[in-house]
Coordinates of C-alpha atoms in Angstrom, one line a residue:
Chain A
M1 CA 66.4 -27.7 -43.6
A2 CA 63.0 -29.1 -44.1
K3 CA 61.7 -29.8 -47.6
A4 CA 58.1 -29.3 -48.6
S5 CA 56.1 -32.5 -49.2
S6 CA 56.2 -33.4 -52.9
S7 CA 52.7 -34.8 -52.9
H8 CA 49.7 -32.4 -52.8
R9 CA 47.7 -34.8 -50.8
L10 CA 48.6 -35.5 -47.2
D11 CA 47.8 -39.0 -45.9
F12 CA 45.3 -37.9 -43.4
E13 CA 43.5 -35.8 -46.0
A14 CA 42.8 -38.9 -48.2
P15 CA 39.4 -39.9 -46.7
I16 CA 38.1 -36.4 -47.2
I17 CA 39.4 -36.1 -50.7
E18 CA 37.8 -39.5 -51.5
L19 CA 34.4 -38.3 -50.2
E20 CA 34.7 -35.0 -52.1
K21 CA 35.4 -36.9 -55.3
K22 CA 32.4 -39.1 -54.8
I23 CA 30.2 -36.1 -54.2
E24 CA 31.5 -34.4 -57.3
E25 CA 30.8 -37.6 -59.3
L26 CA 27.3 -37.8 -58.1
R27 CA 26.7 -34.2 -58.9
T28 CA 28.0 -34.6 -62.4
F29 CA 25.9 -37.8 -62.9
A30 CA 22.8 -36.1 -61.5
E31 CA 23.3 -33.1 -63.9
S32 CA 23.9 -35.2 -67.0
T33 CA 21.0 -37.7 -66.4
E34 CA 18.6 -35.2 -64.6
V35 CA 18.1 -37.8 -61.9
D36 CA 17.4 -36.3 -58.5
L37 CA 20.2 -37.4 -56.2
S38 CA 20.0 -34.4 -53.9
G39 CA 19.2 -36.6 -50.9
Q40 CA 22.2 -38.9 -51.4
I41 CA 24.5 -35.9 -52.1
E42 CA 23.4 -34.1 -49.0
K43 CA 24.0 -37.2 -46.9
L44 CA 27.5 -37.5 -48.3
V45 CA 28.2 -33.8 -47.7
T46 CA 27.2 -34.2 -44.1
K47 CA 29.4 -37.2 -43.8
C48 CA 32.3 -35.4 -45.4
D49 CA 31.9 -32.5 -43.0
E50 CA 31.8 -34.8 -40.0
K51 CA 34.9 -36.6 -41.3
K52 CA 36.7 -33.3 -41.7
R53 CA 35.8 -32.2 -38.2
A54 CA 36.8 -35.5 -36.7
I55 CA 40.2 -35.3 -38.5
F56 CA 40.9 -31.7 -38.1
N57 CA 39.8 -31.3 -34.5
S58 CA 42.4 -33.9 -33.4
L59 CA 45.4 -33.1 -35.5
T60 CA 48.8 -34.3 -34.2
P61 CA 51.6 -31.7 -34.1
W62 CA 53.2 -33.5 -37.0
Q63 CA 50.0 -33.3 -39.1
K64 CA 49.9 -29.6 -38.4
I65 CA 53.5 -29.3 -39.6
Q66 CA 52.5 -31.0 -42.8
L67 CA 49.7 -28.5 -43.2
A68 CA 52.1 -25.6 -42.5
R69 CA 54.3 -26.9 -45.3
H70 CA 51.4 -27.9 -47.7
P71 CA 52.4 -27.0 -51.2
Q72 CA 49.1 -25.3 -51.8
R73 CA 49.1 -23.3 -48.6
P74 CA 48.8 -19.6 -49.3
L75 CA 52.2 -18.0 -49.3
T76 CA 53.3 -14.4 -48.5
S77 CA 53.0 -13.4 -52.1
D78 CA 49.5 -14.8 -52.3
I79 CA 48.4 -12.9 -49.2
V80 CA 50.0 -9.7 -50.5
T81 CA 48.2 -10.0 -53.8
A82 CA 44.9 -10.7 -52.1
I83 CA 44.8 -8.1 -49.4
V84 CA 47.3 -5.3 -50.3
A85 CA 46.2 -2.6 -52.7
D86 CA 48.7 -0.3 -54.3
F87 CA 51.5 -2.6 -53.6
I88 CA 55.0 -1.6 -54.7
E89 CA 57.8 -4.0 -54.0
L90 CA 61.1 -2.6 -52.8
H91 CA 64.2 -4.6 -53.5
G92 CA 67.8 -4.9 -52.2
D93 CA 69.9 -4.3 -49.1
K94 CA 71.8 -1.5 -50.8
S95 CA 75.0 -3.3 -49.9
F96 CA 75.4 -6.8 -51.5
R97 CA 72.4 -8.1 -53.5
D98 CA 68.7 -8.5 -53.5
D99 CA 67.7 -11.7 -51.7
P100 CA 64.3 -12.9 -53.1
A101 CA 63.7 -15.0 -50.0
I102 CA 62.4 -12.0 -48.3
L103 CA 59.7 -9.9 -49.9
C104 CA 59.4 -6.2 -48.9
G105 CA 57.1 -3.5 -50.1
L106 CA 54.7 -0.6 -49.4
G107 CA 51.0 -0.8 -49.9
R108 CA 47.6 -0.4 -48.3
I109 CA 45.3 -2.8 -46.6
D110 CA 42.0 -1.0 -47.0
E111 CA 42.9 2.6 -46.1
Q112 CA 45.8 1.6 -43.8
R113 CA 49.2 2.3 -45.2
V114 CA 51.7 -0.5 -44.3
L115 CA 55.1 -1.9 -45.0
L116 CA 55.0 -5.6 -45.7
V117 CA 57.9 -7.8 -45.0
G118 CA 57.6 -11.6 -45.5
H119 CA 59.5 -14.7 -46.2
R120 CA 59.1 -15.8 -49.8
K121 CA 59.1 -19.5 -50.6
G122 CA 58.5 -19.2 -54.3
K123 CA 55.6 -20.4 -56.5
D124 CA 57.3 -22.3 -59.3
T125 CA 60.5 -24.4 -59.2
A126 CA 62.7 -21.7 -60.5
E127 CA 61.5 -19.2 -57.9
K128 CA 61.6 -21.8 -55.2
V129 CA 65.3 -22.4 -56.0
S130 CA 66.2 -18.7 -56.1
C131 CA 64.4 -18.2 -52.8
H132 CA 66.2 -21.3 -51.3
F133 CA 62.6 -22.5 -50.4
G134 CA 62.1 -19.5 -48.1
S135 CA 65.5 -19.5 -46.4
P136 CA 67.0 -16.1 -46.4
H137 CA 70.7 -15.1 -46.5
P138 CA 72.0 -12.2 -44.4
E139 CA 71.3 -9.7 -47.2
G140 CA 67.6 -10.7 -46.9
Y141 CA 67.5 -9.8 -43.3
K142 CA 69.5 -6.6 -44.0
K143 CA 67.0 -5.7 -46.8
A144 CA 64.1 -6.2 -44.3
M145 CA 65.7 -4.0 -41.7
L146 CA 66.5 -1.3 -44.3
K147 CA 62.8 -1.2 -45.4
M148 CA 61.6 -1.3 -41.8
K149 CA 63.7 1.8 -41.0
L150 CA 62.2 3.5 -44.0
A151 CA 58.7 2.7 -42.6
D152 CA 59.8 3.9 -39.2
K153 CA 61.0 7.2 -40.6
F154 CA 57.7 7.9 -42.2
G155 CA 55.5 6.5 -39.5
V156 CA 54.2 3.6 -41.5
P157 CA 53.1 0.5 -39.5
I158 CA 54.9 -2.8 -40.3
V159 CA 53.3 -6.2 -41.0
T160 CA 55.6 -9.2 -41.3
F161 CA 54.6 -12.6 -42.6
I162 CA 56.8 -15.4 -41.2
N163 CA 57.1 -18.5 -43.3
T164 CA 60.6 -20.1 -43.3
P165 CA 62.1 -23.5 -42.5
G166 CA 65.0 -21.4 -41.2
A167 CA 67.8 -19.0 -42.2
Y168 CA 70.0 -20.5 -44.9
P169 CA 72.9 -22.6 -43.6
G170 CA 75.6 -22.2 -46.2
I171 CA 79.1 -20.9 -46.8
G172 CA 78.2 -17.5 -48.2
A173 CA 75.6 -17.0 -45.5
E174 CA 78.2 -17.5 -42.8
E175 CA 80.8 -15.4 -44.7
R176 CA 78.3 -12.6 -44.6
G177 CA 77.5 -13.0 -41.0
Q178 CA 74.2 -14.8 -40.7
A179 CA 74.3 -14.8 -36.9
F180 CA 75.4 -11.2 -36.6
V181 CA 72.8 -9.9 -39.1
I182 CA 69.9 -11.7 -37.5
A183 CA 71.0 -10.5 -34.0
R184 CA 71.2 -7.0 -35.3
N185 CA 67.6 -7.3 -36.6
L186 CA 66.4 -8.4 -33.2
M187 CA 68.0 -5.4 -31.6
D188 CA 67.0 -2.9 -34.2
M189 CA 63.4 -4.0 -34.6
A190 CA 63.1 -3.4 -30.8
T191 CA 63.8 0.3 -31.4
L192 CA 61.3 1.1 -34.1
K193 CA 58.6 3.6 -33.2
V194 CA 55.8 2.3 -35.4
P195 CA 53.4 -0.6 -34.6
I196 CA 54.7 -4.0 -35.7
V197 CA 52.4 -6.9 -36.3
C198 CA 54.0 -10.3 -37.0
V199 CA 51.9 -13.2 -38.4
V200 CA 53.3 -16.7 -38.6
I201 CA 51.5 -18.0 -41.7
G202 CA 53.3 -21.4 -42.1
E203 CA 56.7 -22.3 -40.8
G204 CA 58.2 -20.4 -37.9
G205 CA 61.7 -21.9 -38.3
S206 CA 63.9 -20.7 -35.4
G207 CA 66.2 -17.7 -35.7
G208 CA 65.4 -17.3 -39.3
A209 CA 61.7 -16.6 -38.3
L210 CA 62.6 -14.5 -35.3
G211 CA 64.8 -12.3 -37.6
I212 CA 61.6 -10.5 -38.7
G213 CA 59.6 -11.4 -35.7
I214 CA 60.1 -8.7 -33.0
G215 CA 56.5 -7.4 -33.0
N216 CA 54.1 -5.7 -30.7
R217 CA 51.7 -8.4 -31.6
I218 CA 52.5 -11.9 -32.7
L219 CA 49.7 -13.8 -34.4
M220 CA 49.6 -17.3 -35.8
L221 CA 47.5 -19.1 -38.3
E222 CA 45.9 -22.1 -36.6
H223 CA 48.0 -24.8 -38.3
S224 CA 51.3 -22.9 -38.5
Y225 CA 54.2 -23.8 -36.2
Y226 CA 57.0 -21.8 -34.4
S227 CA 59.9 -23.7 -33.1
V228 CA 63.5 -23.4 -31.9
I229 CA 64.5 -26.2 -34.3
S230 CA 62.8 -28.2 -37.0
P231 CA 61.4 -31.6 -35.9
E232 CA 63.8 -33.3 -38.3
G233 CA 66.8 -31.4 -36.8
C234 CA 65.6 -32.2 -33.3
A235 CA 65.2 -35.9 -34.2
A236 CA 68.7 -36.0 -35.7
I237 CA 70.2 -34.7 -32.5
L238 CA 68.2 -36.8 -30.0
W239 CA 67.6 -40.0 -31.9
K240 CA 70.4 -39.7 -34.4
S241 CA 67.8 -40.1 -37.2
A242 CA 65.3 -37.8 -38.8
E243 CA 62.9 -40.8 -38.9
Y244 CA 61.8 -39.7 -35.4
K245 CA 60.4 -36.4 -36.6
E246 CA 56.9 -37.2 -35.4
Q247 CA 58.1 -37.9 -31.9
A248 CA 60.2 -34.7 -32.0
A249 CA 57.2 -32.7 -33.2
N250 CA 55.3 -34.0 -30.2
I251 CA 57.8 -33.0 -27.6
L252 CA 58.9 -29.6 -29.0
K253 CA 55.5 -28.0 -28.2
L254 CA 55.5 -25.9 -31.4
T255 CA 51.8 -25.5 -32.3
A256 CA 49.8 -22.3 -32.2
E257 CA 48.0 -23.6 -29.1
D258 CA 51.3 -24.4 -27.4
L259 CA 52.7 -21.0 -28.0
S260 CA 49.5 -19.4 -26.8
S261 CA 49.7 -21.4 -23.6
F262 CA 53.3 -20.2 -23.1
G263 CA 52.1 -16.6 -23.5
I264 CA 54.3 -16.0 -26.5
I265 CA 51.6 -15.3 -29.1
D266 CA 48.7 -12.9 -28.8
E267 CA 46.1 -14.5 -31.1
I268 CA 45.4 -17.6 -33.1
I269 CA 43.7 -17.0 -36.4
P270 CA 41.4 -19.9 -37.2
E271 CA 41.8 -21.6 -40.5
P272 CA 39.0 -23.0 -42.6
L273 CA 38.0 -26.6 -41.9
G274 CA 40.6 -28.7 -43.7
G275 CA 43.4 -26.1 -43.5
A276 CA 44.2 -22.8 -45.2
H277 CA 44.8 -24.3 -48.6
R278 CA 41.1 -25.5 -48.8
D279 CA 39.7 -22.0 -48.8
P280 CA 42.4 -19.3 -49.3
P281 CA 39.9 -16.4 -49.8
L282 CA 38.5 -17.0 -46.3
V283 CA 42.0 -17.0 -44.9
F284 CA 42.8 -13.7 -46.6
E285 CA 39.7 -12.2 -45.1
R286 CA 40.5 -13.3 -41.6
L287 CA 44.1 -12.2 -41.9
K288 CA 43.1 -8.8 -43.1
E289 CA 40.6 -8.4 -40.3
A290 CA 43.1 -9.5 -37.6
I291 CA 45.9 -7.3 -39.0
L292 CA 43.8 -4.2 -39.3
R293 CA 42.3 -4.7 -35.8
N294 CA 45.7 -5.1 -34.2
I295 CA 47.2 -2.1 -36.0
R296 CA 44.2 -0.1 -34.9
E297 CA 44.6 -1.2 -31.3
L298 CA 48.3 -0.2 -31.3
S299 CA 47.8 3.1 -33.1
G300 CA 46.9 4.8 -29.8
L301 CA 50.4 4.2 -28.5
S302 CA 53.2 6.8 -28.9
G303 CA 56.5 5.7 -30.5
D304 CA 58.2 5.4 -27.1
E305 CA 55.2 3.4 -25.8
L306 CA 55.5 1.0 -28.7
V307 CA 59.2 0.5 -27.9
K308 CA 58.4 0.0 -24.2
D309 CA 55.6 -2.4 -25.1
R310 CA 57.9 -4.6 -27.2
Y311 CA 60.6 -4.5 -24.4
D312 CA 58.0 -5.6 -21.8
K313 CA 56.5 -8.2 -24.1
F314 CA 59.8 -10.1 -24.8
C315 CA 61.2 -9.6 -21.3
K316 CA 58.3 -11.5 -19.9
M317 CA 58.9 -14.6 -21.9
G318 CA 60.4 -17.7 -20.3
E319 CA 59.6 -20.0 -17.5
F320 CA 61.7 -20.5 -14.5
E321 CA 61.6 -21.1 -10.8
K322 CA 62.4 -18.4 -8.2
R323 CA 63.8 -20.1 -5.1
L324 CA 63.9 -18.3 -1.8
K325 CA 67.4 -17.3 -0.7
E326 CA 67.4 -19.7 2.2
T327 CA 66.7 -22.7 0.0
V328 CA 69.5 -21.7 -2.3
D329 CA 72.0 -21.4 0.5
S330 CA 71.2 -24.7 2.2
Chain B
M1 CA 75.0 -38.5 -16.3
T2 CA 78.2 -39.2 -14.5
P3 CA 80.8 -36.4 -14.3
E4 CA 82.9 -38.3 -16.8
E5 CA 80.1 -38.5 -19.3
N6 CA 79.1 -35.0 -18.7
E7 CA 82.7 -33.9 -19.3
K8 CA 82.9 -35.9 -22.4
K9 CA 79.6 -34.5 -23.7
S10 CA 80.3 -30.9 -22.8
G11 CA 83.8 -31.1 -24.4
G12 CA 85.1 -29.6 -21.2
H13 CA 88.6 -30.7 -21.2
R14 CA 88.5 -33.6 -23.5
K15 CA 91.4 -32.4 -25.6
R16 CA 93.8 -32.7 -22.8
K17 CA 95.1 -36.2 -22.2
E18 CA 96.4 -36.5 -18.6
M19 CA 99.9 -37.9 -18.2
P20 CA 101.5 -38.7 -14.9
D21 CA 103.7 -36.1 -13.3
L22 CA 104.4 -32.8 -14.9
W23 CA 104.0 -33.5 -18.5
M24 CA 100.9 -33.8 -20.7
Q25 CA 100.1 -34.2 -24.3
C26 CA 98.2 -31.5 -26.1
T27 CA 95.5 -33.2 -28.1
S28 CA 95.5 -30.3 -30.6
C29 CA 99.1 -30.4 -31.6
N30 CA 100.0 -33.7 -30.0
K31 CA 103.2 -32.2 -28.4
L32 CA 104.3 -32.9 -24.9
V33 CA 103.7 -29.8 -22.8
Y34 CA 104.9 -28.8 -19.4
K35 CA 101.8 -28.8 -17.2
P36 CA 102.6 -25.9 -14.9
K37 CA 103.2 -23.8 -17.9
F38 CA 99.9 -24.9 -19.4
E39 CA 98.1 -24.0 -16.2
E40 CA 99.9 -20.7 -15.9
M41 CA 98.6 -19.9 -19.3
Q42 CA 95.1 -20.7 -18.2
N43 CA 94.6 -23.9 -20.2
V44 CA 96.3 -22.7 -23.3
C45 CA 98.8 -24.9 -25.0
P46 CA 102.2 -23.2 -24.9
E47 CA 103.2 -25.0 -28.1
C48 CA 100.3 -24.4 -30.4
N49 CA 98.3 -21.7 -28.6
Y50 CA 95.1 -23.8 -28.6
H51 CA 92.7 -22.3 -26.1
F52 CA 91.0 -25.1 -24.2
E53 CA 87.7 -24.4 -22.5
I54 CA 87.7 -23.2 -18.9
S55 CA 84.9 -23.1 -16.3
S56 CA 82.9 -20.0 -15.3
T57 CA 84.8 -19.9 -12.0
E58 CA 88.2 -20.0 -13.7
R59 CA 87.0 -17.3 -16.1
I60 CA 85.9 -15.1 -13.2
D61 CA 89.2 -15.6 -11.4
S62 CA 91.1 -14.8 -14.6
L63 CA 89.3 -11.5 -15.4
L64 CA 88.0 -9.9 -12.2
D65 CA 89.9 -8.4 -9.3
E66 CA 90.4 -10.8 -6.5
C67 CA 87.4 -11.2 -4.3
T68 CA 85.3 -8.5 -6.0
F69 CA 82.9 -10.8 -7.8
E70 CA 79.4 -11.0 -6.3
E71 CA 77.0 -13.3 -8.1
H72 CA 73.5 -12.0 -8.6
F73 CA 70.2 -13.7 -9.5
T74 CA 71.1 -16.9 -7.8
E75 CA 67.4 -17.5 -7.0
L76 CA 66.7 -18.5 -10.6
Y77 CA 66.4 -22.2 -11.3
P78 CA 65.4 -23.9 -14.5
L79 CA 62.0 -25.7 -15.0
D80 CA 60.9 -28.2 -17.5
P81 CA 58.0 -26.3 -19.1
L82 CA 57.7 -28.7 -22.1
D83 CA 57.9 -32.0 -20.0
F84 CA 60.7 -32.7 -22.5
V85 CA 61.3 -36.4 -22.5
A86 CA 63.3 -38.0 -25.3
V87 CA 66.0 -40.6 -24.9
R88 CA 66.7 -39.0 -21.6
S89 CA 64.4 -36.5 -19.8
Y90 CA 65.4 -32.9 -19.6
E91 CA 64.8 -33.0 -15.9
D92 CA 67.4 -35.8 -15.6
R93 CA 69.9 -34.0 -17.8
L94 CA 69.5 -30.8 -15.7
K95 CA 70.0 -32.7 -12.5
G96 CA 73.2 -34.3 -13.9
A97 CA 74.6 -31.0 -15.1
Q98 CA 73.7 -29.3 -11.8
E99 CA 75.4 -31.9 -9.7
F100 CA 78.5 -31.9 -12.0
T101 CA 79.0 -28.2 -12.2
K102 CA 77.4 -27.1 -8.9
L103 CA 75.6 -24.4 -10.9
S104 CA 71.9 -23.8 -11.2
D105 CA 72.1 -23.3 -15.0
A106 CA 74.6 -22.6 -17.8
C107 CA 75.6 -19.0 -16.9
V108 CA 76.8 -16.9 -14.0
V109 CA 76.1 -13.1 -13.8
G110 CA 77.1 -10.6 -11.2
T111 CA 79.0 -7.5 -10.3
G112 CA 82.7 -7.0 -9.8
K113 CA 85.8 -5.0 -10.6
M114 CA 88.3 -5.1 -13.4
D115 CA 91.5 -3.3 -12.5
G116 CA 89.3 -1.2 -10.1
L117 CA 86.7 -0.5 -12.7
P118 CA 83.2 -1.6 -11.6
V119 CA 81.5 -3.8 -14.2
V120 CA 78.5 -6.1 -14.5
F121 CA 80.0 -9.4 -15.6
G122 CA 78.6 -12.6 -17.0
V123 CA 80.0 -15.8 -18.4
S124 CA 78.4 -19.0 -19.8
D125 CA 79.7 -22.3 -18.6
S126 CA 80.0 -24.8 -21.5
R127 CA 80.2 -27.7 -19.0
F128 CA 76.4 -27.2 -18.3
L129 CA 74.4 -28.6 -21.3
R130 CA 77.0 -27.2 -23.7
G131 CA 76.4 -23.6 -22.4
S132 CA 73.0 -23.5 -24.1
M133 CA 70.5 -20.8 -23.5
G134 CA 67.2 -21.7 -21.9
S135 CA 64.8 -19.4 -19.8
V136 CA 67.2 -19.0 -16.9
V137 CA 70.3 -18.1 -19.0
G138 CA 68.2 -15.6 -21.0
E139 CA 66.7 -14.1 -17.8
K140 CA 70.1 -13.8 -16.1
I141 CA 71.6 -12.1 -19.1
R142 CA 68.6 -9.8 -19.4
R143 CA 68.8 -8.9 -15.7
G144 CA 72.5 -8.3 -16.0
I145 CA 72.0 -6.0 -18.9
D146 CA 69.3 -4.1 -17.0
L147 CA 71.5 -3.9 -13.9
A148 CA 74.4 -2.5 -16.0
R149 CA 72.0 0.1 -17.3
E150 CA 70.8 1.0 -13.8
L151 CA 74.3 1.2 -12.4
S152 CA 75.7 2.9 -15.5
Q153 CA 78.4 0.3 -15.6
P154 CA 79.8 -1.6 -18.6
F155 CA 78.3 -5.0 -19.3
I156 CA 80.8 -7.7 -20.2
F157 CA 79.8 -11.2 -21.2
V158 CA 82.0 -14.1 -22.1
S159 CA 80.1 -16.5 -24.3
G160 CA 80.8 -20.1 -24.9
S161 CA 77.9 -22.1 -26.2
G162 CA 78.0 -24.9 -28.7
G163 CA 74.3 -25.5 -27.9
G164 CA 72.9 -22.2 -28.9
A165 CA 69.2 -21.9 -27.9
R166 CA 68.4 -24.9 -25.7
M167 CA 66.2 -27.3 -27.5
D168 CA 64.8 -28.8 -24.3
E169 CA 62.9 -25.6 -23.6
G170 CA 61.7 -25.3 -27.2
V171 CA 60.3 -22.0 -28.4
L172 CA 60.8 -20.5 -24.9
S173 CA 64.6 -20.7 -25.5
L174 CA 64.2 -19.1 -28.9
M175 CA 62.4 -16.2 -27.3
Q176 CA 65.4 -15.6 -25.0
M177 CA 67.2 -14.5 -28.1
A178 CA 64.6 -11.8 -28.5
K179 CA 64.6 -11.0 -24.7
T180 CA 68.4 -10.5 -24.5
S181 CA 68.4 -8.4 -27.7
V182 CA 65.6 -6.1 -26.7
A183 CA 67.4 -5.5 -23.4
L184 CA 70.6 -4.7 -25.2
A185 CA 68.6 -2.3 -27.4
E186 CA 67.6 -0.4 -24.3
L187 CA 71.1 -0.4 -22.9
D188 CA 72.3 0.9 -26.2
R189 CA 69.7 3.7 -26.2
C190 CA 70.9 4.7 -22.7
G191 CA 74.5 4.9 -23.9
G192 CA 75.7 1.9 -22.0
L193 CA 78.7 -0.2 -23.1
F194 CA 78.5 -3.9 -23.9
I195 CA 81.7 -5.8 -24.6
S196 CA 81.1 -9.3 -25.9
V197 CA 83.8 -11.9 -25.7
L198 CA 83.5 -15.0 -27.9
T199 CA 85.1 -18.2 -26.9
N200 CA 85.1 -21.7 -28.3
P201 CA 82.4 -22.4 -29.4
T202 CA 79.7 -19.7 -29.7
M203 CA 77.1 -20.9 -32.2
G204 CA 73.4 -20.8 -33.1
G205 CA 70.9 -18.9 -31.0
C206 CA 73.5 -17.4 -28.6
M207 CA 75.6 -16.1 -31.5
A208 CA 72.5 -14.9 -33.4
S209 CA 71.5 -12.7 -30.4
F210 CA 73.3 -11.1 -27.5
A211 CA 76.8 -12.5 -28.3
A212 CA 76.8 -10.7 -31.7
L213 CA 75.6 -7.4 -30.2
G214 CA 78.6 -6.1 -28.4
D215 CA 79.7 -2.5 -29.0
V216 CA 83.1 -4.1 -29.1
I217 CA 83.5 -7.8 -29.9
F218 CA 86.6 -9.8 -28.9
A219 CA 87.3 -13.4 -29.7
E220 CA 89.8 -15.9 -28.3
P221 CA 92.0 -17.4 -31.0
G222 CA 90.7 -20.5 -32.9
A223 CA 87.2 -20.4 -31.5
L224 CA 84.3 -21.8 -33.6
I225 CA 81.9 -18.9 -34.2
G226 CA 78.9 -18.9 -36.4
F227 CA 75.2 -19.5 -37.0
A228 CA 74.7 -23.0 -38.4
G229 CA 76.8 -25.9 -37.3
P230 CA 79.3 -27.3 -39.7
T231 CA 77.5 -30.6 -40.0
V232 CA 74.2 -28.9 -41.0
I233 CA 76.1 -26.8 -43.6
K234 CA 77.9 -29.8 -45.0
E235 CA 74.5 -31.6 -45.4
T236 CA 73.0 -28.6 -47.1
I237 CA 75.7 -27.8 -49.6
K238 CA 76.7 -31.4 -50.1
S239 CA 80.4 -30.7 -50.1
E240 CA 83.3 -30.2 -47.8
I241 CA 83.8 -27.1 -45.7
P242 CA 87.0 -25.1 -46.2
D243 CA 89.7 -25.1 -43.5
G244 CA 89.3 -22.5 -40.8
F245 CA 85.7 -21.9 -41.7
Q246 CA 83.8 -20.2 -38.9
S247 CA 87.0 -19.7 -36.8
S248 CA 87.7 -16.5 -34.9
E249 CA 90.2 -15.7 -37.6
F250 CA 87.6 -16.2 -40.3
Q251 CA 85.2 -13.8 -38.5
L252 CA 88.0 -11.2 -38.1
E253 CA 88.8 -11.5 -41.8
H254 CA 85.1 -11.0 -42.7
G255 CA 84.7 -8.1 -40.4
F256 CA 82.6 -9.5 -37.7
V257 CA 84.9 -9.2 -34.7
D258 CA 87.0 -6.3 -33.6
R259 CA 90.0 -8.2 -32.3
I260 CA 91.4 -11.6 -31.5
I261 CA 92.9 -11.7 -28.1
N262 CA 94.9 -14.3 -26.3
R263 CA 93.4 -15.4 -23.0
G264 CA 96.4 -14.0 -21.1
E265 CA 95.9 -10.5 -22.5
L266 CA 92.1 -10.5 -22.4
R267 CA 91.8 -8.7 -19.0
S268 CA 94.2 -5.9 -19.9
S269 CA 92.5 -5.4 -23.3
L270 CA 89.1 -5.1 -21.8
V271 CA 90.4 -2.6 -19.2
Q272 CA 92.2 -0.7 -22.0
V273 CA 89.0 -0.3 -24.1
M274 CA 86.9 0.6 -21.1
R275 CA 89.3 3.3 -20.1
L276 CA 89.7 4.7 -23.6
L277 CA 85.9 4.8 -23.8
G278 CA 85.8 6.8 -20.6
C279 CA 84.3 4.2 -18.3
D280 CA 86.7 5.3 -15.6
Q281 CA 85.3 8.8 -15.7
A282 CA 81.7 7.8 -15.0
A283 CA 80.2 8.9 -11.7

């Protein structure tokens, strides 16, 4: 399991933050002394923007992962607060317990009724711990499925926010059938007769992400990632050391652009320059627009057509060679 | 990779120390066992009932009526869509596994008969990159499921994968979990039967998709079955894992498999269930 960075400032953000600090200082100085420094400030602002563009237009996969895990990155709960009106959280799997690592509830985005399901990483330490940093147990996936079936019954479109380092790997999780429950979600989500829009908003950690990820549309925020294994886990297997996580991030092809090139995702939602945490309101606005647009586009399809659409979508995924029979035999 | 290396890596038969003549030592119980008896029991130790891994060909011979199996989808070959190069390249590892197993990838799917009952049958081969699922494995399973649906025949798949979703094909492997599961949803909707057989080991992405979705789930004794590997769990919880954790018996106790069945009785149990569910009455 990957841990979020403890520092709020990523290494490659440092030059930008330095410049911003300088600009702020100049502004304060100018205000207090009534000296006109607007020329200098403007120059610095331009320089800062250029720097940002230079850094953020050539991010490495590892840097994107750091952004995806940034402690100030908007979380499921932030997005729900910002874009969902009339929200009412619904707890529990009606079987074992309520897993806080998955947030479910009904609400409206503008006039559109929706069921929201999303990984919850937690805001403060206590919540983070109770959510296992966004790693659900089987009862979390069961809760999600139960609420999705409720939405299905009443024709309410489903929106999921994916943001997990992975499903929780522990004794209790295995005792309660982590693999079996995730598998059941993949199969049952395929049968739902309402539009499903999934958005990867941060970490798309393997089966734990896919467990709420069988959508008609899959969108990704620009600096989020979606992978079969965490870079740390991959490095531990291939190089026997998590130190090689940057190399692993490079070879796993896990960025939004990579996924788009494989035909797995439908849309990349651009983030503000500097990453989602630099301007959350803009991110909320873009998410809202993209979600509503995608639901609208799907609303013309019947229940059976939506099921067929999901079947066709996932059956197309994968890359292999088809050899002619003669070549095979020889 | 040399065949020896591959065998070592895949865990193929590593627990069986060869001794000259007719006797061998079981590496599970350390007892001397009579080799012809071991072979007659299909690689099961007659002393401790440890079920050693067998190849896809051996599994087909063990479960299907003689000369009835016809392999399908043989035209599918793996690619290296990520240009995955680490300590060794994926391309290289694929080539090694293909040469060693004479298979194109880690599973075989086709049609055949079981005690006269027509079935679509598939099996993963753990000698091939630990039976892991990449695009070809996912696609073959998906096509097998769809074929079973079209032919109105039961789909039977024997899983054995320590690798789960194959890392070397990245997120494309992850999506095979989705692919096989949506295909099974469609089979289920059409009233088709899927029997999943779990053998040692079935873990990760394979276990968290098709392998867990059988209408009936059988497991061989003593198999490792679960989501996260024991090492990952140990690191997460910072303590030791209890004995028998994630074994077939553990899964039976917790309600996730229908029955544990010895290799020798697997075929008759499959046939029994198929007949009792009316598969012999289908058109």
